[in-house]
Structure formats: structure tokens, C-alpha cells
Amino acid sequence: MRKIADAIRKNDVPAYQQARYPLVPDGEPLVFQDEDFSGVNFEGFSLGFSEFHYCNLDDAEHLHGQPITFEDTTARRIDLRGVSMILRATNSNFEGMLYDENTRLSYDDTTFSQFKDCTVDDDTKQYFTERGVEFS
């Protein structure tokens, strides 16, 4: 996974594809553990079925794909403006999350993001609760 993470940090899509596809085919989870993705722009990478465990995504932007799992991860000030994704987060920090009216964390009554035991600003929690996201 280290080569895949390095390619993402360098915003090198060809290196990402070369490292990922012999190792992890589409539909199989990409599991990152103890990786620092702070400040990374994920725009060129659809990271559906990705899992982030004990990672740093502070100030990251344009993370997208579905589903994406965060566990014991920090994502302070993550920029999700204009992003559509389903997120499953446990024990993670989302203080200062950036979002706008185009941010979609749910799609209907059956497909929605879930935040369990996460740190989320009250205004953010209220905004997304009204749009079908579950916080517990």
C-alpha cells in the first residue's frame, strides 16, 4: 500500500494505477493504515472501497468515491465542497469540515453516511442530519 499512498500524495495518477491494479482490483478495499495524507488533493483519484485507519487527512480536499471508511482518523478541515460520497466514520475527528450546498453525504432514505463516536462541529452535524446523515 505504501507505493499507492506515495502516488496519491504526489498526485501521480499513472503511478497510482500501476501500483494499485496488480495488487488491488476494482471492488476490493484499499486499506491505508498510519498514512499521512494531510493537505493532499484527491481530485484525480476515485477512492471507493477505501479504508483509512489511524490516518491523517487534515486539510485534504476533494476526497470522493463510495463507500469510504474512516476509523480512528483525523480529518480536520477536510474540504468536501462539491463532493458526493458515502462515508462510514468511527472515532474520527472532522472539526472544521468544509462543505457547501453541493456536498452530498446521502442519496436517499437507504444510502447515507454514518458518523459514530466522531468529533463534528454542531452546525455541520445539524446541516447533514437534516439531509439524512446519521450521527451516533
PDB file of C-alpha atoms in Angstrom:
ATOM      1  CA  MET A   1       0.000   0.000   0.000  1.00  0.00           C
ATOM      2  CA  ARG A   2       2.964   2.325   0.516  1.00  0.00           C
ATOM      3  CA  LYS A   3       3.502   2.772  -3.253  1.00  0.00           C
ATOM      4  CA  ILE A   4      -0.185   3.539  -3.753  1.00  0.00           C
ATOM      5  CA  ALA A   5      -0.167   6.090  -0.919  1.00  0.00           C
ATOM      6  CA  ASP A   6       3.006   7.718  -2.260  1.00  0.00           C
ATOM      7  CA  ALA A   7       1.484   8.032  -5.739  1.00  0.00           C
ATOM      8  CA  ILE A   8      -1.618   9.704  -4.290  1.00  0.00           C
ATOM      9  CA  ARG A   9       0.497  12.133  -2.248  1.00  0.00           C
ATOM     10  CA  LYS A  10       2.469  13.018  -5.395  1.00  0.00           C
ATOM     11  CA  ASN A  11      -0.769  13.366  -7.417  1.00  0.00           C
ATOM     12  CA  ASP A  12       0.671  10.824  -9.871  1.00  0.00           C
ATOM     13  CA  VAL A  13      -2.306   9.018 -11.434  1.00  0.00           C
ATOM     14  CA  PRO A  14      -0.261   6.720 -13.735  1.00  0.00           C
ATOM     15  CA  ALA A  15       1.931   5.576 -10.813  1.00  0.00           C
ATOM     16  CA  TYR A  16      -1.221   5.040  -8.733  1.00  0.00           C
ATOM     17  CA  GLN A  17      -2.791   2.853 -11.418  1.00  0.00           C
ATOM     18  CA  GLN A  18       0.426   0.914 -11.948  1.00  0.00           C
ATOM     19  CA  ALA A  19       0.805   0.224  -8.215  1.00  0.00           C
ATOM     20  CA  ARG A  20      -2.854  -0.434  -7.457  1.00  0.00           C
ATOM     21  CA  TYR A  21      -4.217  -2.726 -10.132  1.00  0.00           C
ATOM     22  CA  PRO A  22      -1.827  -5.641  -9.891  1.00  0.00           C
ATOM     23  CA  LEU A  23      -2.328  -5.539  -6.118  1.00  0.00           C
ATOM     24  CA  VAL A  24      -5.953  -4.454  -5.540  1.00  0.00           C
ATOM     25  CA  PRO A  25      -8.580  -4.908  -8.275  1.00  0.00           C
ATOM     26  CA  ASP A  26     -11.695  -2.727  -8.548  1.00  0.00           C
ATOM     27  CA  GLY A  27     -14.274  -3.586  -5.909  1.00  0.00           C
ATOM     28  CA  GLU A  28     -11.669  -4.772  -3.398  1.00  0.00           C
ATOM     29  CA  PRO A  29     -10.886  -2.437  -0.495  1.00  0.00           C
ATOM     30  CA  LEU A  30      -7.808  -0.245  -0.470  1.00  0.00           C
ATOM     31  CA  VAL A  31      -6.747  -0.272   3.166  1.00  0.00           C
ATOM     32  CA  PHE A  32      -4.463   2.521   4.353  1.00  0.00           C
ATOM     33  CA  GLN A  33      -3.047   2.411   7.856  1.00  0.00           C
ATOM     34  CA  ASP A  34      -0.958   5.065   9.610  1.00  0.00           C
ATOM     35  CA  GLU A  35      -0.621   7.150   6.440  1.00  0.00           C
ATOM     36  CA  ASP A  36      -0.249  10.926   6.338  1.00  0.00           C
ATOM     37  CA  PHE A  37      -2.478  12.395   3.639  1.00  0.00           C
ATOM     38  CA  SER A  38      -2.617  15.856   5.204  1.00  0.00           C
ATOM     39  CA  GLY A  39      -3.115  18.563   2.590  1.00  0.00           C
ATOM     40  CA  VAL A  40      -3.497  16.034  -0.251  1.00  0.00           C
ATOM     41  CA  ASN A  41      -5.760  16.821  -3.204  1.00  0.00           C
ATOM     42  CA  PHE A  42      -7.613  13.588  -4.063  1.00  0.00           C
ATOM     43  CA  GLU A  43      -9.440  15.028  -7.080  1.00  0.00           C
ATOM     44  CA  GLY A  44      -7.817  12.679  -9.617  1.00  0.00           C
ATOM     45  CA  PHE A  45      -8.457   9.548  -7.559  1.00  0.00           C
ATOM     46  CA  SER A  46     -11.831   7.881  -7.083  1.00  0.00           C
ATOM     47  CA  LEU A  47     -11.277   6.035  -3.829  1.00  0.00           C
ATOM     48  CA  GLY A  48     -14.418   3.985  -3.497  1.00  0.00           C
ATOM     49  CA  PHE A  49     -13.981   0.975  -1.218  1.00  0.00           C
ATOM     50  CA  SER A  50     -11.075   2.715   0.511  1.00  0.00           C
ATOM     51  CA  GLU A  51     -10.442   2.442   4.221  1.00  0.00           C
ATOM     52  CA  PHE A  52      -8.377   4.854   6.285  1.00  0.00           C
ATOM     53  CA  HIS A  53      -7.272   3.546   9.690  1.00  0.00           C
ATOM     54  CA  TYR A  54      -5.218   5.762  12.012  1.00  0.00           C
ATOM     55  CA  CYS A  55      -4.520   8.173   9.140  1.00  0.00           C
ATOM     56  CA  ASN A  56      -4.154  11.942   8.933  1.00  0.00           C
ATOM     57  CA  LEU A  57      -6.329  13.654   6.323  1.00  0.00           C
ATOM     58  CA  ASP A  58      -6.232  17.125   7.886  1.00  0.00           C
ATOM     59  CA  ASP A  59      -6.679  19.825   5.217  1.00  0.00           C
ATOM     60  CA  ALA A  60      -7.169  17.205   2.473  1.00  0.00           C
ATOM     61  CA  GLU A  61      -9.552  18.066  -0.335  1.00  0.00           C
ATOM     62  CA  HIS A  62     -11.806  16.509  -2.972  1.00  0.00           C
ATOM     63  CA  LEU A  63     -11.886  13.027  -1.440  1.00  0.00           C
ATOM     64  CA  HIS A  64     -14.601  11.115  -3.299  1.00  0.00           C
ATOM     65  CA  GLY A  65     -15.888   7.633  -4.072  1.00  0.00           C
ATOM     66  CA  GLN A  66     -18.073   5.283  -2.125  1.00  0.00           C
ATOM     67  CA  PRO A  67     -18.119   3.829   0.276  1.00  0.00           C
ATOM     68  CA  ILE A  68     -15.140   5.249   2.139  1.00  0.00           C
ATOM     69  CA  THR A  69     -14.354   4.175   5.695  1.00  0.00           C
ATOM     70  CA  PHE A  70     -12.557   6.229   8.349  1.00  0.00           C
ATOM     71  CA  GLU A  71     -11.550   4.644  11.637  1.00  0.00           C
ATOM     72  CA  ASP A  72      -9.539   6.452  14.305  1.00  0.00           C
ATOM     73  CA  THR A  73      -8.594   9.034  11.679  1.00  0.00           C
ATOM     74  CA  THR A  74      -8.213  12.774  11.830  1.00  0.00           C
ATOM     75  CA  ALA A  75      -9.763  14.823   9.013  1.00  0.00           C
ATOM     76  CA  ARG A  76      -9.820  18.311  10.493  1.00  0.00           C
ATOM     77  CA  ARG A  77     -10.690  20.995   7.974  1.00  0.00           C
ATOM     78  CA  ILE A  78     -11.214  18.382   5.236  1.00  0.00           C
ATOM     79  CA  ASP A  79     -12.646  20.131   2.182  1.00  0.00           C
ATOM     80  CA  LEU A  80     -15.693  18.271   0.877  1.00  0.00           C
ATOM     81  CA  ARG A  81     -17.178  21.181  -1.077  1.00  0.00           C
ATOM     82  CA  GLY A  82     -18.903  19.859  -4.188  1.00  0.00           C
ATOM     83  CA  VAL A  83     -18.170  16.233  -3.259  1.00  0.00           C
ATOM     84  CA  SER A  84     -20.638  13.328  -3.368  1.00  0.00           C
ATOM     85  CA  MET A  85     -19.712  10.316  -1.267  1.00  0.00           C
ATOM     86  CA  ILE A  86     -20.892   7.812   1.276  1.00  0.00           C
ATOM     87  CA  LEU A  87     -18.706   7.837   4.364  1.00  0.00           C
ATOM     88  CA  ARG A  88     -18.623   5.380   7.253  1.00  0.00           C
ATOM     89  CA  ALA A  89     -16.662   7.003  10.070  1.00  0.00           C
ATOM     90  CA  THR A  90     -15.876   5.749  13.560  1.00  0.00           C
ATOM     91  CA  ASN A  91     -13.962   7.567  16.286  1.00  0.00           C
ATOM     92  CA  SER A  92     -12.630  10.198  13.881  1.00  0.00           C
ATOM     93  CA  ASN A  93     -12.224  13.973  14.029  1.00  0.00           C
ATOM     94  CA  PHE A  94     -13.960  16.169  11.435  1.00  0.00           C
ATOM     95  CA  GLU A  95     -13.663  19.544  13.190  1.00  0.00           C
ATOM     96  CA  GLY A  96     -13.842  22.430  10.733  1.00  0.00           C
ATOM     97  CA  MET A  97     -15.128  20.315   7.818  1.00  0.00           C
ATOM     98  CA  LEU A  98     -15.696  22.467   4.740  1.00  0.00           C
ATOM     99  CA  TYR A  99     -18.866  21.781   2.758  1.00  0.00           C
ATOM    100  CA  ASP A 100     -21.380  23.601   0.584  1.00  0.00           C
ATOM    101  CA  GLU A 101     -24.852  23.119  -0.867  1.00  0.00           C
ATOM    102  CA  ASN A 102     -23.360  20.706  -3.446  1.00  0.00           C
ATOM    103  CA  THR A 103     -21.835  18.376  -0.856  1.00  0.00           C
ATOM    104  CA  ARG A 104     -23.784  15.097  -0.814  1.00  0.00           C
ATOM    105  CA  LEU A 105     -23.272  12.598   2.000  1.00  0.00           C
ATOM    106  CA  SER A 106     -26.564  10.782   1.405  1.00  0.00           C
ATOM    107  CA  TYR A 107     -28.576   9.826  -1.665  1.00  0.00           C
ATOM    108  CA  ASP A 108     -31.950   8.614  -0.474  1.00  0.00           C
ATOM    109  CA  ASP A 109     -33.566   7.070   2.561  1.00  0.00           C
ATOM    110  CA  THR A 110     -31.378   3.961   2.352  1.00  0.00           C
ATOM    111  CA  THR A 111     -27.960   5.239   1.282  1.00  0.00           C
ATOM    112  CA  PHE A 112     -26.424   7.653   3.751  1.00  0.00           C
ATOM    113  CA  SER A 113     -23.185   8.401   5.560  1.00  0.00           C
ATOM    114  CA  GLN A 114     -22.758   7.389   9.174  1.00  0.00           C
ATOM    115  CA  PHE A 115     -20.608   9.012  11.852  1.00  0.00           C
ATOM    116  CA  LYS A 116     -20.185   7.022  15.062  1.00  0.00           C
ATOM    117  CA  ASP A 117     -18.334   8.496  18.048  1.00  0.00           C
ATOM    118  CA  CYS A 118     -16.858  11.223  15.837  1.00  0.00           C
ATOM    119  CA  THR A 119     -15.980  14.816  16.616  1.00  0.00           C
ATOM    120  CA  VAL A 120     -18.041  17.042  14.304  1.00  0.00           C
ATOM    121  CA  ASP A 121     -18.930  20.728  14.684  1.00  0.00           C
ATOM    122  CA  ASP A 122     -22.520  21.251  15.870  1.00  0.00           C
ATOM    123  CA  ASP A 123     -23.512  23.303  12.798  1.00  0.00           C
ATOM    124  CA  THR A 124     -22.097  20.651  10.479  1.00  0.00           C
ATOM    125  CA  LYS A 125     -23.885  17.880  12.347  1.00  0.00           C
ATOM    126  CA  GLN A 126     -27.196  19.750  12.170  1.00  0.00           C
ATOM    127  CA  TYR A 127     -26.788  20.538   8.461  1.00  0.00           C
ATOM    128  CA  PHE A 128     -26.129  16.929   7.468  1.00  0.00           C
ATOM    129  CA  THR A 129     -28.645  15.414   9.894  1.00  0.00           C
ATOM    130  CA  GLU A 130     -31.313  17.399   8.054  1.00  0.00           C
ATOM    131  CA  ARG A 131     -30.042  15.755   4.841  1.00  0.00           C
ATOM    132  CA  GLY A 132     -30.239  12.158   6.045  1.00  0.00           C
ATOM    133  CA  VAL A 133     -26.785  11.600   7.530  1.00  0.00           C
ATOM    134  CA  GLU A 134     -26.679   9.567  10.739  1.00  0.00           C
ATOM    135  CA  PHE A 135     -24.684  10.645  13.797  1.00  0.00           C
ATOM    136  CA  SER A 136     -24.430   8.479  16.927  1.00  0.00           C
TER     137      SER A 136
END
